[in-house]
mmCIF file of N, CA, C and O in Angstrom:
data_model
loop_
_atom_site.group_PDB
_atom_site.id
_atom_site.type_symbol
_atom_site.label_atom_id
_atom_site.label_comp_id
_atom_site.label_asym_id
_atom_site.label_seq_id
_atom_site.Cartn_x
_atom_site.Cartn_y
_atom_site.Cartn_z
ATOM 1 N N MET A 1 2.047 13.052 8.000
ATOM 2 C CA MET A 1 0.693 13.016 7.483
ATOM 3 C C MET A 1 -0.131 12.053 8.327
ATOM 4 O O MET A 1 0.379 11.091 8.861
ATOM 5 N N THR A 2 -1.411 12.285 8.388
ATOM 6 C CA THR A 2 -2.271 11.500 9.245
ATOM 7 C C THR A 2 -2.938 10.366 8.467
ATOM 8 O O THR A 2 -2.812 10.264 7.251
ATOM 9 N N PHE A 3 -3.677 9.553 9.196
ATOM 10 C CA PHE A 3 -4.442 8.460 8.610
ATOM 11 C C PHE A 3 -5.254 9.000 7.439
ATOM 12 O O PHE A 3 -5.893 10.045 7.570
ATOM 13 N N PRO A 4 -5.213 8.318 6.280
ATOM 14 C CA PRO A 4 -5.858 8.895 5.093
ATOM 15 C C PRO A 4 -7.369 8.943 5.140
ATOM 16 O O PRO A 4 -7.985 9.576 4.298
ATOM 17 N N GLY A 5 -8.004 8.314 6.092
ATOM 18 C CA GLY A 5 -9.456 8.315 6.145
ATOM 19 C C GLY A 5 -10.036 7.343 5.126
ATOM 20 O O GLY A 5 -9.323 6.657 4.415
ATOM 21 N N THR A 6 -11.350 7.290 5.073
ATOM 22 C CA THR A 6 -12.010 6.308 4.208
ATOM 23 C C THR A 6 -12.172 6.792 2.777
ATOM 24 O O THR A 6 -12.623 6.047 1.926
ATOM 25 N N ARG A 7 -11.797 8.015 2.504
ATOM 26 C CA ARG A 7 -11.871 8.551 1.143
ATOM 27 C C ARG A 7 -10.616 8.125 0.383
ATOM 28 O O ARG A 7 -9.495 8.372 0.840
ATOM 29 N N PRO A 8 -10.752 7.492 -0.765
ATOM 30 C CA PRO A 8 -9.577 7.011 -1.513
ATOM 31 C C PRO A 8 -8.682 8.156 -1.998
ATOM 32 O O PRO A 8 -9.174 9.221 -2.369
ATOM 33 N N ILE A 9 -7.385 7.927 -1.963
ATOM 34 C CA ILE A 9 -6.402 8.841 -2.525
ATOM 35 C C ILE A 9 -5.804 8.136 -3.740
ATOM 36 O O ILE A 9 -5.282 7.025 -3.620
ATOM 37 N N HIS A 10 -5.878 8.750 -4.914
ATOM 38 C CA HIS A 10 -5.401 8.139 -6.157
ATOM 39 C C HIS A 10 -4.048 8.724 -6.537
ATOM 40 O O HIS A 10 -3.881 9.940 -6.560
ATOM 41 N N GLY A 11 -3.116 7.840 -6.853
ATOM 42 C CA GLY A 11 -1.796 8.268 -7.279
ATOM 43 C C GLY A 11 -1.346 7.507 -8.506
ATOM 44 O O GLY A 11 -2.049 6.619 -9.006
ATOM 45 N N ASP A 12 -0.147 7.849 -8.988
ATOM 46 C CA ASP A 12 0.392 7.165 -10.167
ATOM 47 C C ASP A 12 1.748 6.509 -9.911
ATOM 48 O O ASP A 12 2.301 5.847 -10.773
ATOM 49 N N ARG A 13 2.284 6.698 -8.680
ATOM 50 C CA ARG A 13 3.552 6.061 -8.332
ATOM 51 C C ARG A 13 3.627 5.921 -6.824
ATOM 52 O O ARG A 13 3.201 6.800 -6.086
ATOM 53 N N VAL A 14 4.146 4.796 -6.365
ATOM 54 C CA VAL A 14 4.346 4.582 -4.940
ATOM 55 C C VAL A 14 5.731 3.978 -4.741
ATOM 56 O O VAL A 14 6.175 3.152 -5.533
ATOM 57 N N VAL A 15 6.398 4.445 -3.707
ATOM 58 C CA VAL A 15 7.683 3.869 -3.317
ATOM 59 C C VAL A 15 7.448 3.152 -1.995
ATOM 60 O O VAL A 15 6.993 3.760 -1.026
ATOM 61 N N LEU A 16 7.718 1.834 -1.977
ATOM 62 C CA LEU A 16 7.531 1.016 -0.786
ATOM 63 C C LEU A 16 8.880 0.758 -0.144
ATOM 64 O O LEU A 16 9.847 0.428 -0.834
ATOM 65 N N TYR A 17 8.928 0.890 1.175
ATOM 66 C CA TYR A 17 10.144 0.641 1.947
ATOM 67 C C TYR A 17 9.850 -0.494 2.915
ATOM 68 O O TYR A 17 8.951 -0.385 3.742
ATOM 69 N N ALA A 18 10.597 -1.574 2.793
ATOM 70 C CA ALA A 18 10.426 -2.734 3.658
ATOM 71 C C ALA A 18 11.800 -3.183 4.125
ATOM 72 O O ALA A 18 12.563 -3.760 3.353
ATOM 73 N N GLY A 19 12.107 -2.869 5.372
ATOM 74 C CA GLY A 19 13.428 -3.207 5.882
ATOM 75 C C GLY A 19 14.491 -2.463 5.109
ATOM 76 O O GLY A 19 14.421 -1.248 4.949
ATOM 77 N N ASP A 20 15.453 -3.186 4.568
ATOM 78 C CA ASP A 20 16.515 -2.551 3.795
ATOM 79 C C ASP A 20 16.236 -2.599 2.296
ATOM 80 O O ASP A 20 17.099 -2.295 1.487
ATOM 81 N N THR A 21 15.016 -2.966 1.913
ATOM 82 C CA THR A 21 14.620 -3.072 0.516
ATOM 83 C C THR A 21 13.590 -1.996 0.187
ATOM 84 O O THR A 21 12.754 -1.656 1.013
ATOM 85 N N SER A 22 13.657 -1.488 -1.016
ATOM 86 C CA SER A 22 12.604 -0.580 -1.480
ATOM 87 C C SER A 22 12.329 -0.889 -2.947
ATOM 88 O O SER A 22 13.198 -1.380 -3.657
ATOM 89 N N PHE A 23 11.103 -0.641 -3.369
ATOM 90 C CA PHE A 23 10.782 -0.763 -4.783
ATOM 91 C C PHE A 23 9.678 0.210 -5.131
ATOM 92 O O PHE A 23 8.953 0.692 -4.273
ATOM 93 N N THR A 24 9.598 0.515 -6.416
ATOM 94 C CA THR A 24 8.644 1.488 -6.925
ATOM 95 C C THR A 24 7.631 0.789 -7.818
ATOM 96 O O THR A 24 7.999 -0.050 -8.632
ATOM 97 N N ALA A 25 6.362 1.139 -7.645
ATOM 98 C CA ALA A 25 5.298 0.642 -8.513
ATOM 99 C C ALA A 25 4.672 1.850 -9.200
ATOM 100 O O ALA A 25 4.505 2.902 -8.571
ATOM 101 N N VAL A 26 4.351 1.707 -10.472
ATOM 102 C CA VAL A 26 3.714 2.790 -11.227
ATOM 103 C C VAL A 26 2.420 2.286 -11.849
ATOM 104 O O VAL A 26 2.274 1.105 -12.133
ATOM 105 N N GLY A 27 1.497 3.204 -12.045
ATOM 106 C CA GLY A 27 0.195 2.865 -12.615
ATOM 107 C C GLY A 27 -0.900 3.429 -11.724
ATOM 108 O O GLY A 27 -0.667 4.336 -10.930
ATOM 109 N N ALA A 28 -2.093 2.886 -11.866
ATOM 110 C CA ALA A 28 -3.234 3.333 -11.055
ATOM 111 C C ALA A 28 -3.095 2.758 -9.656
ATOM 112 O O ALA A 28 -3.198 1.550 -9.455
ATOM 113 N N ILE A 29 -2.843 3.625 -8.668
ATOM 114 C CA ILE A 29 -2.607 3.216 -7.282
ATOM 115 C C ILE A 29 -3.602 3.949 -6.394
ATOM 116 O O ILE A 29 -3.863 5.137 -6.581
ATOM 117 N N VAL A 30 -4.148 3.229 -5.420
ATOM 118 C CA VAL A 30 -5.135 3.819 -4.511
ATOM 119 C C VAL A 30 -4.736 3.505 -3.072
ATOM 120 O O VAL A 30 -4.385 2.372 -2.756
ATOM 121 N N VAL A 31 -4.813 4.515 -2.210
ATOM 122 C CA VAL A 31 -4.633 4.349 -0.766
ATOM 123 C C VAL A 31 -5.947 4.738 -0.116
ATOM 124 O O VAL A 31 -6.550 5.750 -0.477
ATOM 125 N N GLN A 32 -6.383 3.906 0.843
ATOM 126 C CA GLN A 32 -7.650 4.193 1.504
ATOM 127 C C GLN A 32 -7.615 3.642 2.921
ATOM 128 O O GLN A 32 -7.115 2.547 3.160
ATOM 129 N N GLY A 33 -8.167 4.411 3.845
ATOM 130 C CA GLY A 33 -8.327 3.929 5.208
ATOM 131 C C GLY A 33 -9.550 3.040 5.287
ATOM 132 O O GLY A 33 -10.561 3.298 4.645
ATOM 133 N N VAL A 34 -9.434 1.974 6.062
ATOM 134 C CA VAL A 34 -10.527 1.021 6.226
ATOM 135 C C VAL A 34 -10.691 0.759 7.720
ATOM 136 O O VAL A 34 -9.700 0.550 8.420
ATOM 137 N N LEU A 35 -11.924 0.774 8.199
ATOM 138 C CA LEU A 35 -12.191 0.444 9.597
ATOM 139 C C LEU A 35 -12.830 -0.934 9.666
ATOM 140 O O LEU A 35 -13.823 -1.205 8.994
ATOM 141 N N ARG A 36 -12.216 -1.810 10.475
ATOM 142 C CA ARG A 36 -12.747 -3.157 10.685
ATOM 143 C C ARG A 36 -12.661 -3.480 12.164
ATOM 144 O O ARG A 36 -11.595 -3.352 12.754
ATOM 145 N N ASP A 37 -13.757 -3.912 12.732
ATOM 146 C CA ASP A 37 -13.787 -4.308 14.141
ATOM 147 C C ASP A 37 -13.216 -3.224 15.048
ATOM 148 O O ASP A 37 -12.485 -3.496 16.000
ATOM 149 N N GLY A 38 -13.511 -1.967 14.734
ATOM 150 C CA GLY A 38 -13.060 -0.855 15.544
ATOM 151 C C GLY A 38 -11.590 -0.495 15.387
ATOM 152 O O GLY A 38 -11.082 0.345 16.118
ATOM 153 N N ARG A 39 -10.892 -1.117 14.441
ATOM 154 C CA ARG A 39 -9.471 -0.827 14.209
ATOM 155 C C ARG A 39 -9.294 -0.178 12.847
ATOM 156 O O ARG A 39 -9.995 -0.507 11.897
ATOM 157 N N GLY A 40 -8.331 0.725 12.758
ATOM 158 C CA GLY A 40 -8.042 1.393 11.507
ATOM 159 C C GLY A 40 -6.918 0.710 10.751
ATOM 160 O O GLY A 40 -5.878 0.387 11.322
ATOM 161 N N PHE A 41 -7.130 0.463 9.484
ATOM 162 C CA PHE A 41 -6.146 -0.135 8.595
ATOM 163 C C PHE A 41 -5.956 0.780 7.395
ATOM 164 O O PHE A 41 -6.825 1.574 7.063
ATOM 165 N N VAL A 42 -4.823 0.658 6.752
ATOM 166 C CA VAL A 42 -4.584 1.363 5.502
ATOM 167 C C VAL A 42 -4.443 0.311 4.418
ATOM 168 O O VAL A 42 -3.672 -0.644 4.561
ATOM 169 N N GLU A 43 -5.226 0.453 3.350
ATOM 170 C CA GLU A 43 -5.109 -0.450 2.205
ATOM 171 C C GLU A 43 -4.446 0.285 1.050
ATOM 172 O O GLU A 43 -4.826 1.392 0.709
ATOM 173 N N LEU A 44 -3.481 -0.362 0.480
ATOM 174 C CA LEU A 44 -2.754 0.145 -0.672
ATOM 175 C C LEU A 44 -3.034 -0.812 -1.814
ATOM 176 O O LEU A 44 -2.775 -2.014 -1.700
ATOM 177 N N VAL A 45 -3.612 -0.307 -2.904
ATOM 178 C CA VAL A 45 -3.954 -1.138 -4.054
ATOM 179 C C VAL A 45 -2.987 -0.794 -5.186
ATOM 180 O O VAL A 45 -2.928 0.335 -5.651
ATOM 181 N N LEU A 46 -2.216 -1.813 -5.601
ATOM 182 C CA LEU A 46 -1.201 -1.662 -6.641
ATOM 183 C C LEU A 46 -1.634 -2.380 -7.904
ATOM 184 O O LEU A 46 -2.298 -3.415 -7.834
ATOM 185 N N PRO A 47 -1.242 -1.883 -9.076
ATOM 186 C CA PRO A 47 -1.553 -2.611 -10.309
ATOM 187 C C PRO A 47 -0.826 -3.954 -10.323
ATOM 188 O O PRO A 47 0.235 -4.107 -9.714
ATOM 189 N N ASP A 48 -1.408 -4.916 -10.988
ATOM 190 C CA ASP A 48 -0.811 -6.244 -11.113
ATOM 191 C C ASP A 48 0.262 -6.189 -12.194
ATOM 192 O O ASP A 48 -0.015 -6.410 -13.361
ATOM 193 N N ALA A 49 1.486 -5.849 -11.798
ATOM 194 C CA ALA A 49 2.551 -5.679 -12.781
ATOM 195 C C ALA A 49 3.638 -6.733 -12.669
ATOM 196 O O ALA A 49 4.133 -7.232 -13.666
ATOM 197 N N ASP A 50 4.010 -7.116 -11.481
ATOM 198 C CA ASP A 50 5.137 -8.004 -11.258
ATOM 199 C C ASP A 50 4.719 -9.140 -10.339
ATOM 200 O O ASP A 50 4.423 -8.911 -9.167
ATOM 201 N N PRO A 51 4.721 -10.383 -10.824
ATOM 202 C CA PRO A 51 4.303 -11.499 -9.979
ATOM 203 C C PRO A 51 5.203 -11.683 -8.754
ATOM 204 O O PRO A 51 4.779 -12.239 -7.750
ATOM 205 N N GLN A 52 6.419 -11.181 -8.813
ATOM 206 C CA GLN A 52 7.342 -11.314 -7.691
ATOM 207 C C GLN A 52 6.969 -10.383 -6.537
ATOM 208 O O GLN A 52 7.315 -10.647 -5.390
ATOM 209 N N GLN A 53 6.230 -9.296 -6.826
ATOM 210 C CA GLN A 53 5.859 -8.348 -5.779
ATOM 211 C C GLN A 53 5.132 -9.019 -4.629
ATOM 212 O O GLN A 53 5.449 -8.785 -3.470
ATOM 213 N N ARG A 54 4.149 -9.826 -4.935
ATOM 214 C CA ARG A 54 3.372 -10.461 -3.871
ATOM 215 C C ARG A 54 4.255 -11.369 -3.039
ATOM 216 O O ARG A 54 4.204 -11.345 -1.809
ATOM 217 N N ARG A 55 5.079 -12.179 -3.690
ATOM 218 C CA ARG A 55 5.959 -13.088 -2.939
ATOM 219 C C ARG A 55 6.915 -12.315 -2.046
ATOM 220 O O ARG A 55 7.167 -12.706 -0.915
ATOM 221 N N THR A 56 7.415 -11.199 -2.539
ATOM 222 C CA THR A 56 8.322 -10.376 -1.744
ATOM 223 C C THR A 56 7.581 -9.757 -0.560
ATOM 224 O O THR A 56 8.055 -9.807 0.578
ATOM 225 N N LEU A 57 6.406 -9.191 -0.811
ATOM 226 C CA LEU A 57 5.652 -8.531 0.252
ATOM 227 C C LEU A 57 5.107 -9.506 1.293
ATOM 228 O O LEU A 57 4.909 -9.130 2.445
ATOM 229 N N GLU A 58 4.866 -10.745 0.928
ATOM 230 C CA GLU A 58 4.376 -11.725 1.897
ATOM 231 C C GLU A 58 5.412 -12.016 2.979
ATOM 232 O O GLU A 58 5.069 -12.468 4.059
ATOM 233 N N LYS A 59 6.669 -11.751 2.709
ATOM 234 C CA LYS A 59 7.742 -11.984 3.675
ATOM 235 C C LYS A 59 7.993 -10.784 4.578
ATOM 236 O O LYS A 59 8.729 -10.872 5.547
ATOM 237 N N VAL A 60 7.370 -9.657 4.273
ATOM 238 C CA VAL A 60 7.587 -8.410 4.998
ATOM 239 C C VAL A 60 6.694 -8.355 6.232
ATOM 240 O O VAL A 60 5.524 -8.727 6.172
ATOM 241 N N THR A 61 7.240 -7.866 7.344
ATOM 242 C CA THR A 61 6.428 -7.675 8.549
ATOM 243 C C THR A 61 6.175 -6.203 8.840
ATOM 244 O O THR A 61 5.181 -5.852 9.442
ATOM 245 N N ARG A 62 7.085 -5.315 8.418
ATOM 246 C CA ARG A 62 6.943 -3.870 8.591
ATOM 247 C C ARG A 62 7.097 -3.195 7.239
ATOM 248 O O ARG A 62 7.886 -3.632 6.414
ATOM 249 N N LEU A 63 6.359 -2.109 7.027
ATOM 250 C CA LEU A 63 6.326 -1.455 5.723
ATOM 251 C C LEU A 63 6.045 0.030 5.896
ATOM 252 O O LEU A 63 5.322 0.431 6.802
ATOM 253 N N GLN A 64 6.616 0.841 5.027
ATOM 254 C CA GLN A 64 6.261 2.252 4.883
ATOM 255 C C GLN A 64 6.166 2.529 3.398
ATOM 256 O O GLN A 64 6.796 1.831 2.597
ATOM 257 N N TYR A 65 5.391 3.542 3.032
ATOM 258 C CA TYR A 65 5.333 3.895 1.615
ATOM 259 C C TYR A 65 5.018 5.376 1.438
ATOM 260 O O TYR A 65 4.506 6.036 2.334
ATOM 261 N N SER A 66 5.365 5.861 0.258
ATOM 262 C CA SER A 66 5.074 7.240 -0.146
ATOM 263 C C SER A 66 4.320 7.192 -1.464
ATOM 264 O O SER A 66 4.773 6.554 -2.414
ATOM 265 N N LEU A 67 3.165 7.857 -1.516
ATOM 266 C CA LEU A 67 2.315 7.879 -2.700
ATOM 267 C C LEU A 67 2.456 9.225 -3.405
ATOM 268 O O LEU A 67 2.390 10.283 -2.760
ATOM 269 N N TYR A 68 2.629 9.187 -4.731
ATOM 270 C CA TYR A 68 2.815 10.391 -5.536
ATOM 271 C C TYR A 68 1.810 10.435 -6.680
ATOM 272 O O TYR A 68 1.370 9.395 -7.162
ATOM 273 N N ARG A 69 1.497 11.657 -7.113
ATOM 274 C CA ARG A 69 0.739 11.875 -8.350
ATOM 275 C C ARG A 69 1.386 13.057 -9.058
ATOM 276 O O ARG A 69 1.546 14.130 -8.460
ATOM 277 N N ASP A 70 1.766 12.834 -10.303
ATOM 278 C CA ASP A 70 2.434 13.866 -11.100
ATOM 279 C C ASP A 70 3.650 14.443 -10.373
ATOM 280 O O ASP A 70 3.906 15.642 -10.393
ATOM 281 N N GLY A 71 4.389 13.572 -9.672
ATOM 282 C CA GLY A 71 5.603 13.978 -8.982
ATOM 283 C C GLY A 71 5.391 14.645 -7.636
ATOM 284 O O GLY A 71 6.344 14.951 -6.936
ATOM 285 N N LYS A 72 4.145 14.864 -7.235
ATOM 286 C CA LYS A 72 3.842 15.514 -5.959
ATOM 287 C C LYS A 72 3.485 14.465 -4.908
ATOM 288 O O LYS A 72 2.672 13.570 -5.155
ATOM 289 N N LEU A 73 4.099 14.581 -3.724
ATOM 290 C CA LEU A 73 3.809 13.665 -2.623
ATOM 291 C C LEU A 73 2.388 13.895 -2.125
ATOM 292 O O LEU A 73 2.024 15.015 -1.755
ATOM 293 N N LEU A 74 1.577 12.822 -2.127
ATOM 294 C CA LEU A 74 0.196 12.915 -1.642
ATOM 295 C C LEU A 74 0.040 12.344 -0.237
ATOM 296 O O LEU A 74 -0.759 12.842 0.548
ATOM 297 N N TYR A 75 0.764 11.265 0.057
ATOM 298 C CA TYR A 75 0.617 10.602 1.348
ATOM 299 C C TYR A 75 1.889 9.830 1.658
ATOM 300 O O TYR A 75 2.406 9.104 0.806
ATOM 301 N N ALA A 76 2.395 9.999 2.869
ATOM 302 C CA ALA A 76 3.532 9.220 3.359
ATOM 303 C C ALA A 76 3.056 8.473 4.592
ATOM 304 O O ALA A 76 2.614 9.094 5.563
ATOM 305 N N SER A 77 3.092 7.176 4.532
ATOM 306 C CA SER A 77 2.566 6.380 5.635
ATOM 307 C C SER A 77 3.528 6.384 6.815
ATOM 308 O O SER A 77 4.737 6.537 6.641
ATOM 309 N N PRO A 78 2.993 6.184 8.005
ATOM 310 C CA PRO A 78 3.862 5.913 9.150
ATOM 311 C C PRO A 78 4.370 4.477 9.015
ATOM 312 O O PRO A 78 3.894 3.741 8.141
ATOM 313 N N PRO A 79 5.285 4.044 9.873
ATOM 314 C CA PRO A 79 5.648 2.622 9.852
ATOM 315 C C PRO A 79 4.395 1.783 10.116
ATOM 316 O O PRO A 79 3.621 2.083 11.021
ATOM 317 N N LEU A 80 4.199 0.791 9.288
ATOM 318 C CA LEU A 80 3.005 -0.060 9.398
ATOM 319 C C LEU A 80 3.399 -1.503 9.691
ATOM 320 O O LEU A 80 4.413 -1.992 9.189
ATOM 321 N N GLN A 81 2.561 -2.165 10.450
ATOM 322 C CA GLN A 81 2.677 -3.607 10.641
ATOM 323 C C GLN A 81 1.872 -4.245 9.516
ATOM 324 O O GLN A 81 0.681 -3.959 9.363
ATOM 325 N N MET A 82 2.513 -5.057 8.698
ATOM 326 C CA MET A 82 1.821 -5.717 7.592
ATOM 327 C C MET A 82 0.810 -6.710 8.167
ATOM 328 O O MET A 82 1.141 -7.523 9.010
ATOM 329 N N THR A 83 -0.439 -6.592 7.713
ATOM 330 C CA THR A 83 -1.468 -7.504 8.196
ATOM 331 C C THR A 83 -1.985 -8.446 7.119
ATOM 332 O O THR A 83 -2.481 -9.519 7.431
ATOM 333 N N ASN A 84 -1.870 -8.047 5.843
ATOM 334 C CA ASN A 84 -2.405 -8.902 4.781
ATOM 335 C C ASN A 84 -1.863 -8.460 3.422
ATOM 336 O O ASN A 84 -1.697 -7.267 3.178
ATOM 337 N N VAL A 85 -1.619 -9.445 2.573
ATOM 338 C CA VAL A 85 -1.284 -9.204 1.163
ATOM 339 C C VAL A 85 -2.145 -10.173 0.367
ATOM 340 O O VAL A 85 -2.134 -11.373 0.633
ATOM 341 N N ARG A 86 -2.906 -9.642 -0.580
ATOM 342 C CA ARG A 86 -3.776 -10.516 -1.371
ATOM 343 C C ARG A 86 -3.979 -9.924 -2.760
ATOM 344 O O ARG A 86 -3.670 -8.772 -3.010
ATOM 345 N N ARG A 87 -4.523 -10.724 -3.647
ATOM 346 C CA ARG A 87 -4.897 -10.275 -4.990
ATOM 347 C C ARG A 87 -6.399 -10.011 -5.009
ATOM 348 O O ARG A 87 -7.185 -10.750 -4.428
ATOM 349 N N ALA A 88 -6.789 -8.947 -5.682
ATOM 350 C CA ALA A 88 -8.210 -8.654 -5.866
ATOM 351 C C ALA A 88 -8.802 -9.690 -6.811
ATOM 352 O O ALA A 88 -8.176 -10.061 -7.805
ATOM 353 N N ALA A 89 -9.993 -10.146 -6.513
ATOM 354 C CA ALA A 89 -10.629 -11.187 -7.325
ATOM 355 C C ALA A 89 -11.007 -10.693 -8.715
ATOM 356 O O ALA A 89 -10.925 -11.442 -9.688
ATOM 357 N N ASP A 90 -11.394 -9.415 -8.828
ATOM 358 C CA ASP A 90 -11.903 -8.932 -10.106
ATOM 359 C C ASP A 90 -10.816 -8.572 -11.115
ATOM 360 O O ASP A 90 -10.906 -8.942 -12.279
ATOM 361 N N ASP A 91 -9.764 -7.872 -10.686
ATOM 362 C CA ASP A 91 -8.758 -7.434 -11.656
ATOM 363 C C ASP A 91 -7.336 -7.883 -11.352
ATOM 364 O O ASP A 91 -6.408 -7.546 -12.067
ATOM 365 N N GLY A 92 -7.146 -8.647 -10.274
ATOM 366 C CA GLY A 92 -5.826 -9.159 -9.947
ATOM 367 C C GLY A 92 -4.900 -8.147 -9.318
ATOM 368 O O GLY A 92 -3.714 -8.403 -9.137
ATOM 369 N N ALA A 93 -5.423 -6.962 -8.967
ATOM 370 C CA ALA A 93 -4.585 -5.943 -8.330
ATOM 371 C C ALA A 93 -4.050 -6.489 -7.003
ATOM 372 O O ALA A 93 -4.676 -7.316 -6.349
ATOM 373 N N LEU A 94 -2.882 -6.043 -6.631
ATOM 374 C CA LEU A 94 -2.270 -6.443 -5.363
ATOM 375 C C LEU A 94 -2.751 -5.501 -4.272
ATOM 376 O O LEU A 94 -2.634 -4.277 -4.400
ATOM 377 N N ILE A 95 -3.309 -6.049 -3.200
ATOM 378 C CA ILE A 95 -3.835 -5.251 -2.088
ATOM 379 C C ILE A 95 -2.989 -5.535 -0.862
ATOM 380 O O ILE A 95 -2.895 -6.669 -0.408
ATOM 381 N N VAL A 96 -2.374 -4.486 -0.339
ATOM 382 C CA VAL A 96 -1.515 -4.574 0.834
ATOM 383 C C VAL A 96 -2.237 -3.856 1.967
ATOM 384 O O VAL A 96 -2.665 -2.707 1.811
ATOM 385 N N THR A 97 -2.380 -4.523 3.115
ATOM 386 C CA THR A 97 -3.068 -3.940 4.260
ATOM 387 C C THR A 97 -2.112 -3.875 5.437
ATOM 388 O O THR A 97 -1.416 -4.849 5.732
ATOM 389 N N GLY A 98 -2.088 -2.718 6.101
ATOM 390 C CA GLY A 98 -1.228 -2.545 7.259
ATOM 391 C C GLY A 98 -1.908 -1.712 8.322
ATOM 392 O O GLY A 98 -2.901 -1.042 8.057
ATOM 393 N N THR A 99 -1.352 -1.778 9.518
ATOM 394 C CA THR A 99 -1.883 -1.000 10.632
ATOM 395 C C THR A 99 -0.724 -0.350 11.380
ATOM 396 O O THR A 99 0.341 -0.959 11.498
ATOM 397 N N PRO A 100 -0.920 0.879 11.860
ATOM 398 C CA PRO A 100 0.156 1.544 12.619
ATOM 399 C C PRO A 100 0.449 0.833 13.928
ATOM 400 O O PRO A 100 -0.314 0.092 14.436
#
């Protein structure tokens, strides 16, 4: 699958693969392409469910993920270089940013 573009893709489950670890997040999940300084990034917005998620993801340098809605695969990312992990100021959602 290609870069998701700037139009948000909404899913209800994502499986994240980081090295030899993987975990699943469920809830309102959004994937969106973002352009900054002429570079393309992919932002993955996860619900604020597990405080350990951020600490785990902050240690990751490479990441891949698969986004699903109603059991159907919507987007499978290429291997990404992790560029940022942060919490959204308004709702505390976890925002993961990566670049191919």
